[in-house]
PDB file of C-alpha atoms in Angstrom:
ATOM      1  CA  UNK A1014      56.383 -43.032 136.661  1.00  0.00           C
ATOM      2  CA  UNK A1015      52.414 -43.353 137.627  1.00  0.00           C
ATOM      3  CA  UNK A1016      50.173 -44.908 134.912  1.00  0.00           C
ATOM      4  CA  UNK A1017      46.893 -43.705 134.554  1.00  0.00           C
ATOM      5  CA  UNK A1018      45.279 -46.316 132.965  1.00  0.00           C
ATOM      6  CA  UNK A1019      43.106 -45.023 129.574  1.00  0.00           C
ATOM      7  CA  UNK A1020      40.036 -47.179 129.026  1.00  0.00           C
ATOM      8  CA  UNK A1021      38.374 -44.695 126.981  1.00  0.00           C
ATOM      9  CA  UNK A1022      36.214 -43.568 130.419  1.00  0.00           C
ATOM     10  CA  UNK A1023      38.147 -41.362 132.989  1.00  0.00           C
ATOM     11  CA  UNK A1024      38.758 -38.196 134.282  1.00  0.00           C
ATOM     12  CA  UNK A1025      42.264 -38.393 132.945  1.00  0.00           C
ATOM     13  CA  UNK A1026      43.204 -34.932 132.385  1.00  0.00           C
ATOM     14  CA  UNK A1027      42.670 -33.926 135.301  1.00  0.00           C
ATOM     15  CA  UNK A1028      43.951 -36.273 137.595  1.00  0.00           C
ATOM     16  CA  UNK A1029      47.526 -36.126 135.427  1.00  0.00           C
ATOM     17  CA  UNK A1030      47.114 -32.225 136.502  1.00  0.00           C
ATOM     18  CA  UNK A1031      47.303 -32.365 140.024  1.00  0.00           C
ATOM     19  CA  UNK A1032      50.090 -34.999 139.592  1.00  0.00           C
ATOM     20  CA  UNK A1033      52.092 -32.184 137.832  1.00  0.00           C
ATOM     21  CA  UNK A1034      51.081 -29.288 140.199  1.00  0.00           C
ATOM     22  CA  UNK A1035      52.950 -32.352 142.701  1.00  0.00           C
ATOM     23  CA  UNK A1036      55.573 -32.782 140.274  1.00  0.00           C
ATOM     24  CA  UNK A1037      54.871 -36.460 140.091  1.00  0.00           C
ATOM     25  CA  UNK A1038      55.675 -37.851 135.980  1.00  0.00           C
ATOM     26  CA  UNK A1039      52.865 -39.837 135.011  1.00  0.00           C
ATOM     27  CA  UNK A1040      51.603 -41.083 131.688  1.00  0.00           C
ATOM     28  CA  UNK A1041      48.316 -41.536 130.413  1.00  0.00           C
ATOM     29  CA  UNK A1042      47.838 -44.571 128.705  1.00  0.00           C
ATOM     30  CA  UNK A1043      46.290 -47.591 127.292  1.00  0.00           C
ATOM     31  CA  UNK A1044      49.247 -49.823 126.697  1.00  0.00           C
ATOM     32  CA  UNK A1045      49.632 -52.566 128.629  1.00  0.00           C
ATOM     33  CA  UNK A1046      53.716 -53.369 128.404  1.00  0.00           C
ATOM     34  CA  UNK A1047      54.099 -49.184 129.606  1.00  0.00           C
ATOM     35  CA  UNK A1048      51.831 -49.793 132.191  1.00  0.00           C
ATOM     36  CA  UNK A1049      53.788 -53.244 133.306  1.00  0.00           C
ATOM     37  CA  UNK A1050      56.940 -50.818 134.114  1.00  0.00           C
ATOM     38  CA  UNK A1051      55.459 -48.174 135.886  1.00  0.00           C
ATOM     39  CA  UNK A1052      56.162 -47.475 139.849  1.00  0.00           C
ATOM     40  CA  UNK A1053      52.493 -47.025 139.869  1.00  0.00           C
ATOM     41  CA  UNK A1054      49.217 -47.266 138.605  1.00  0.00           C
ATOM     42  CA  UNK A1055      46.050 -44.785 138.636  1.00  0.00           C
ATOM     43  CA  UNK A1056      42.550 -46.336 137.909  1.00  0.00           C
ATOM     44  CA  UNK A1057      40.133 -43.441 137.119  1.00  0.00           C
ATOM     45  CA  UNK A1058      36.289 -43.398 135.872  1.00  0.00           C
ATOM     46  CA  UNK A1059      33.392 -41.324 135.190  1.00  0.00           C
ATOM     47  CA  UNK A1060      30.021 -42.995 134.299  1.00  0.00           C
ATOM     48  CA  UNK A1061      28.878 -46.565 133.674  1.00  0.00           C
ATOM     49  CA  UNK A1062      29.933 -50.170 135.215  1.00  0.00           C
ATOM     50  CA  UNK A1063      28.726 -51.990 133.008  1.00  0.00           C
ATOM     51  CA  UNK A1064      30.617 -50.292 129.776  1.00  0.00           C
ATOM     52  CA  UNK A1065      33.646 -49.448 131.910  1.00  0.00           C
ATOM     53  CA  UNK A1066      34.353 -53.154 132.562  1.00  0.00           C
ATOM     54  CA  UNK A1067      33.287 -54.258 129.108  1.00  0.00           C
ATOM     55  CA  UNK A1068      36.019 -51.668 127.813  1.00  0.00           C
ATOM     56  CA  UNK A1069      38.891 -53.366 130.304  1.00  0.00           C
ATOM     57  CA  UNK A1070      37.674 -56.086 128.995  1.00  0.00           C
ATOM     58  CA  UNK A1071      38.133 -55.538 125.389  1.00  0.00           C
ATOM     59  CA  UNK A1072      41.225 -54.089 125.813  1.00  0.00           C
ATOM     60  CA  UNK A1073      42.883 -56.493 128.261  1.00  0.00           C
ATOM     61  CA  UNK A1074      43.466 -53.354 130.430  1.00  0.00           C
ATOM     62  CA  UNK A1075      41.149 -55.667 133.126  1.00  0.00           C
ATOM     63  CA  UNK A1076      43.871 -58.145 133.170  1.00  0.00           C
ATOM     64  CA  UNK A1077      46.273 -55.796 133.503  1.00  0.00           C
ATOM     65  CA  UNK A1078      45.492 -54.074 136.563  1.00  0.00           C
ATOM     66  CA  UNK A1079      45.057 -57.356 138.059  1.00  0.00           C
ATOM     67  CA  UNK A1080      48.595 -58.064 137.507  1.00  0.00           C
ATOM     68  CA  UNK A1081      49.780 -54.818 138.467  1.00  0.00           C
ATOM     69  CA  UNK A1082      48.105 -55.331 141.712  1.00  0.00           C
ATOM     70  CA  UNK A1083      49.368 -58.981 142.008  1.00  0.00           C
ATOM     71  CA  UNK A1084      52.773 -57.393 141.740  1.00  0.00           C
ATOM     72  CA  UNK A1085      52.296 -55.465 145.059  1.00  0.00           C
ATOM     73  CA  UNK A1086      53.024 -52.225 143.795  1.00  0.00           C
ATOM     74  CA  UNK A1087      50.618 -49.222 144.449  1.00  0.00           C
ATOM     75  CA  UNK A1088      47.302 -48.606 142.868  1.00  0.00           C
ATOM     76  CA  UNK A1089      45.041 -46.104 143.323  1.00  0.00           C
ATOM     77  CA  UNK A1090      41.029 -46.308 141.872  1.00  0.00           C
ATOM     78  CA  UNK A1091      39.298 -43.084 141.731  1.00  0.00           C
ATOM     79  CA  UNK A1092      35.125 -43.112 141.397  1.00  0.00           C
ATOM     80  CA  UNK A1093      34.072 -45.227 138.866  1.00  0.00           C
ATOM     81  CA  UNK A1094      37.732 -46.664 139.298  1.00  0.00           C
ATOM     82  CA  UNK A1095      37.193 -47.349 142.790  1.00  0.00           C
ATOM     83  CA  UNK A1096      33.620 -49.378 141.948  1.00  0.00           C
ATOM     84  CA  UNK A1097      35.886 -51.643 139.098  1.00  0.00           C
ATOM     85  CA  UNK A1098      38.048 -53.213 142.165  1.00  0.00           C
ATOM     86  CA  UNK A1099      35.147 -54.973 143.461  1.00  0.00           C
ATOM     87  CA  UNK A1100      33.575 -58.275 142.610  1.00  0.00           C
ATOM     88  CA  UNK A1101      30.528 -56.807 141.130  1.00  0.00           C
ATOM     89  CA  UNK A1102      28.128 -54.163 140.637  1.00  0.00           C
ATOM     90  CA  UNK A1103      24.355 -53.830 140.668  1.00  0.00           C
ATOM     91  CA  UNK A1104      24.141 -51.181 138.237  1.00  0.00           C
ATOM     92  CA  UNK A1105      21.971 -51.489 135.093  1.00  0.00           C
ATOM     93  CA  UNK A1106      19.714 -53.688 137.158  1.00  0.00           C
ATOM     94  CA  UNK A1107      22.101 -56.780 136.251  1.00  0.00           C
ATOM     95  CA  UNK A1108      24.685 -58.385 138.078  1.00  0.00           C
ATOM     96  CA  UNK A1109      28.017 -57.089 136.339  1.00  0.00           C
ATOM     97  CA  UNK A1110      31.674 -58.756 137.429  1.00  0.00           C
ATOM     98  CA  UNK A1111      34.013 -56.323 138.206  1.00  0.00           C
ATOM     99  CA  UNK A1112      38.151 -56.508 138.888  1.00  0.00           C
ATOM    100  CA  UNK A1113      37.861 -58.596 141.957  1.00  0.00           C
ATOM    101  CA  UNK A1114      40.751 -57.342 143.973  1.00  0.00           C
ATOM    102  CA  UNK A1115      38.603 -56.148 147.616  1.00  0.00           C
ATOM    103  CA  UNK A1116      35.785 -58.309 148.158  1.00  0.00           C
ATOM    104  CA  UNK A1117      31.986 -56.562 148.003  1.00  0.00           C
ATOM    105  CA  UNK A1118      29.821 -55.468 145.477  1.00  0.00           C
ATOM    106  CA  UNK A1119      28.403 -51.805 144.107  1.00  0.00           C
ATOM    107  CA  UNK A1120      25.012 -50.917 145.067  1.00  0.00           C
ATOM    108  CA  UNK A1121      23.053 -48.212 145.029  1.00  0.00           C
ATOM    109  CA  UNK A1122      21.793 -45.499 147.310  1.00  0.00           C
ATOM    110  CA  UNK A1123      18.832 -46.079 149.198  1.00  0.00           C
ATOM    111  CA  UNK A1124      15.645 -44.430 147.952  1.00  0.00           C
ATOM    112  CA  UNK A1125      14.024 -44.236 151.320  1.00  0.00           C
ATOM    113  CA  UNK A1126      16.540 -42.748 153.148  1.00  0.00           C
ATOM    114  CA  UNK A1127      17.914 -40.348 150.835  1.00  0.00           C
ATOM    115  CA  UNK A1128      14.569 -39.487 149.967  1.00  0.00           C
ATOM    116  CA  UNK A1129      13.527 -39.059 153.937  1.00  0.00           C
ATOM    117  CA  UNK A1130      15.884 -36.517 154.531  1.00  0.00           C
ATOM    118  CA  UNK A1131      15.593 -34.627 151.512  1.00  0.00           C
ATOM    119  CA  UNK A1132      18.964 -35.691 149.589  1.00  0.00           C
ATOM    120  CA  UNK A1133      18.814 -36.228 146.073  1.00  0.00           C
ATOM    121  CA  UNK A1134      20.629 -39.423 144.023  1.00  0.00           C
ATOM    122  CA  UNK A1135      23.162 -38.364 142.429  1.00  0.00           C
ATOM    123  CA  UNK A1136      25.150 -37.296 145.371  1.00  0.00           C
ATOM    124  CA  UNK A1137      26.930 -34.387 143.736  1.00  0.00           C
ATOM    125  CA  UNK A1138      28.860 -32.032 145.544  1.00  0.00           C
ATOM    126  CA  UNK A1139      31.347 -31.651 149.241  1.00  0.00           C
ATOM    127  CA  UNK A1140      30.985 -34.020 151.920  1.00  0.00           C
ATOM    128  CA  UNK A1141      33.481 -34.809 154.898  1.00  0.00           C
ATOM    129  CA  UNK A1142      35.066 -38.056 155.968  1.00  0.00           C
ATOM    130  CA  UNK A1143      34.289 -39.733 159.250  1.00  0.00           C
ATOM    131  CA  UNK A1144      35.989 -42.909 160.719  1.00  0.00           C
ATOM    132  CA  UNK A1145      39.392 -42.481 158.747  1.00  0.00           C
ATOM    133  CA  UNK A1146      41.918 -45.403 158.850  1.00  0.00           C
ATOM    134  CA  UNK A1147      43.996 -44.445 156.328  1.00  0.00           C
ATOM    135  CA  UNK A1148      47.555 -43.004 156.163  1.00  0.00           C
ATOM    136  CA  UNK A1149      46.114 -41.420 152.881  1.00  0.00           C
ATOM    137  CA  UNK A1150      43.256 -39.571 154.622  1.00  0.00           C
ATOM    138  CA  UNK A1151      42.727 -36.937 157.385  1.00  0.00           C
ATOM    139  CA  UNK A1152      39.413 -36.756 159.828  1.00  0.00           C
ATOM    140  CA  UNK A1153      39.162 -33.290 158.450  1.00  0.00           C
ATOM    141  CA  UNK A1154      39.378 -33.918 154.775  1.00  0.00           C
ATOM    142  CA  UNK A1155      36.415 -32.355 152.944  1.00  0.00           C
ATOM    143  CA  UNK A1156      36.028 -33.478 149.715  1.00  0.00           C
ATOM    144  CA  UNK A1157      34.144 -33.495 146.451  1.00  0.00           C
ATOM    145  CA  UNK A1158      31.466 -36.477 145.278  1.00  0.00           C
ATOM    146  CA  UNK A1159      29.658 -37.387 141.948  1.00  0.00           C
ATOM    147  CA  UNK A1160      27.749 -40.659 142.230  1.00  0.00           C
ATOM    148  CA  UNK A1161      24.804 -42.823 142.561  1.00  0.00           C
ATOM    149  CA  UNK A1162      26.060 -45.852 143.451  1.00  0.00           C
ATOM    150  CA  UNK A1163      28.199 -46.784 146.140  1.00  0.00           C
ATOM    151  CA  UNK A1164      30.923 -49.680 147.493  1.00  0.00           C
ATOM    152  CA  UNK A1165      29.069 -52.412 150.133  1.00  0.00           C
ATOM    153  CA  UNK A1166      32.394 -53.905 151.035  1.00  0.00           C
ATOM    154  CA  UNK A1167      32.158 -57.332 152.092  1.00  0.00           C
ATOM    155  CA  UNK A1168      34.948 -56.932 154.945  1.00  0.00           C
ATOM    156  CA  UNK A1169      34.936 -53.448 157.268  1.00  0.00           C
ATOM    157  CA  UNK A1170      38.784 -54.353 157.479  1.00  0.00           C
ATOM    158  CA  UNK A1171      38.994 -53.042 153.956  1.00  0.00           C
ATOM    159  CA  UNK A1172      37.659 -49.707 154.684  1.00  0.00           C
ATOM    160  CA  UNK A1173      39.430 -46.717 154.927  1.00  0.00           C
ATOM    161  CA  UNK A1174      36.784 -44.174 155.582  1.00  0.00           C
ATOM    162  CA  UNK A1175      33.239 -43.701 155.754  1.00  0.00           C
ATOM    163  CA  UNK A1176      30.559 -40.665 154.621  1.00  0.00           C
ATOM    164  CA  UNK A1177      27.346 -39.960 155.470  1.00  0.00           C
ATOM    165  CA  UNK A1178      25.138 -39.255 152.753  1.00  0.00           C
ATOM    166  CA  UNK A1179      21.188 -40.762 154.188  1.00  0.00           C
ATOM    167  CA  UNK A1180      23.050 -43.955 154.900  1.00  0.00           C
ATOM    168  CA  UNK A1181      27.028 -44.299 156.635  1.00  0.00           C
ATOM    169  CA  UNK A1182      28.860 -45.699 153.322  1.00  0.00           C
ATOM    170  CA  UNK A1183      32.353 -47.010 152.523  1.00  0.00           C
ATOM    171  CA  UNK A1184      33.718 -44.116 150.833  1.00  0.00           C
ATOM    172  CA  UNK A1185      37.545 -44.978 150.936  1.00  0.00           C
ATOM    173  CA  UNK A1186      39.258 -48.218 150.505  1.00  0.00           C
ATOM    174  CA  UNK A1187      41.863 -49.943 151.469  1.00  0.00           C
ATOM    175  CA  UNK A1188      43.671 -53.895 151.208  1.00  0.00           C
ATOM    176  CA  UNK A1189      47.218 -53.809 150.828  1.00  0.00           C
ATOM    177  CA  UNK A1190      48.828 -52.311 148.345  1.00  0.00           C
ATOM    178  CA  UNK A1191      45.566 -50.957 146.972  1.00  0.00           C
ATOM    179  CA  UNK A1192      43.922 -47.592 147.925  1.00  0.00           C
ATOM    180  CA  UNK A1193      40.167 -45.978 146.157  1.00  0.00           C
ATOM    181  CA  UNK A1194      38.315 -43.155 146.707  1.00  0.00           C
ATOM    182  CA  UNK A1195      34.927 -42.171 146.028  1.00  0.00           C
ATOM    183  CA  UNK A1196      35.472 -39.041 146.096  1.00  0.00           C
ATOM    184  CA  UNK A1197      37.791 -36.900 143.213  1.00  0.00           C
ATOM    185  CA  UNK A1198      40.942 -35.864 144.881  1.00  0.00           C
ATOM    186  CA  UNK A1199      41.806 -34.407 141.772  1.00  0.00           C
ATOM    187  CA  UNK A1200      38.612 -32.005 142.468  1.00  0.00           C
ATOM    188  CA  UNK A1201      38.855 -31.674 146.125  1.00  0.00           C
ATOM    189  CA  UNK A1202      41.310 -28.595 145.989  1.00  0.00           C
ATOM    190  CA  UNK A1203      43.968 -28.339 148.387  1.00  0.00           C
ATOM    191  CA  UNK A1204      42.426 -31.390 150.655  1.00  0.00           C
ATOM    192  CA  UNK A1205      42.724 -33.601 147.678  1.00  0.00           C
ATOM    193  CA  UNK A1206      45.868 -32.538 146.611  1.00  0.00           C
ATOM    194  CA  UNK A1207      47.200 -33.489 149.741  1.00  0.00           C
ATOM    195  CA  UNK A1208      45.790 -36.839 149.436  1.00  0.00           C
ATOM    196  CA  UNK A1209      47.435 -37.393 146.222  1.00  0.00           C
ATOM    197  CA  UNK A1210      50.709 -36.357 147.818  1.00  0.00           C
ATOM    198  CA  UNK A1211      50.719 -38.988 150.280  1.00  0.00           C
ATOM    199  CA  UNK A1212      49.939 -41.700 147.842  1.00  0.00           C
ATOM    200  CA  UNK A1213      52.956 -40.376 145.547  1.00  0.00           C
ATOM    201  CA  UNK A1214      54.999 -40.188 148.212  1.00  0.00           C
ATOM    202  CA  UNK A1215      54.420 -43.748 149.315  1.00  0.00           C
ATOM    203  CA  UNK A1216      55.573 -44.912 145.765  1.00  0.00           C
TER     204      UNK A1216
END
């Protein structure tokens, strides 16, 4: 069983779609003793750092992940969910702790290079994935982006791919039994369905 973890900010419904269409039982939840049993765990987010974390917070969903991670088996952040593994984040113009599990911190895009080349902030839409070093990804995956901010990880070792968007940026992750995206999977038709595929069938 996969836990997507419910703190009140995801794209939940949709991820626990594609894990049907896979045929992979998952559960969409906020309690933390269901999520302490499950083979796996799915951190998803749309929007804000700063209330994201204050909601793990809250909840003691924060701690929870932590220990699901500590306990070695898989996780999986998507977007926003992907930006909560990292020590911090820079939006909201305030330095905002995040889940600490891969070392770096969220910043965001460039203005002057986005700008320069005509891109706008958010990036919203298909981009493809250069420099893969993940079992999870393909050099040809082409895949589908909503954000402004992005993941500055502190060690290259941790990433798994890069995109190009004005700058190169860290757009996959990856530090042992943890693995983010960016990018939605769950939106990146058959490319990200594929992607989700691997990661189940790692469990």
């Amino acid at each position: 069983m996969i836990a997507i973890v419910d703190y009140g900010m995801g794209n939940l419904a949709s991820v626990q779609k594609a894990l049907t269409y896979l045929k992979a039982p998952s559960v969409i939840t906020s309690d933390i003793e269901l999520i302490k049993c499950a083979d796996a765990l799915i951190l998803p987010g749309v929007g804000a750092f700063i209330p994201a974390m204050k909601a793990l917070n809250k909840s003691g969903l924060g701690e929870a992940v932590k220990e699901f991670a500590a306990s070695g088996k898989p996780v999986m952040g998507i977007c926003l969910g992907m930006q909560l593994l990292l020590d911090s984040s820079e939006e909201g113009g305030e330095t905002t702790d995040g889940l600490g599990l891969i070392a770096g911190k969220v910043v965001k895009f460039p203005a002057d290079e986005t700008v320069d080349e005509g891109l706008k902030v958010p990036q919203m839409g298909w981009n493809s994935l250069v420099d893969v070093k993940s079992k999870y990804l393909r050099e040809s995956d082409y895949v589908y982006f909503v954000h402004s901010y992005y993941c500055d990880a502190a060690d290259v070792n941790d990433v798994a791919a890069y995109a190009e968007y004005g700058i190169k940026y860290p757009c996959s992750l990856q530090k042992n039994n943890i693995f983010a995206t960016q990018f939605h999977p769950e939106k990146s038709g058959e490319a990200g369905l594929q992607i989700l595929k691997r990661f189940v069938d790692s469990i």
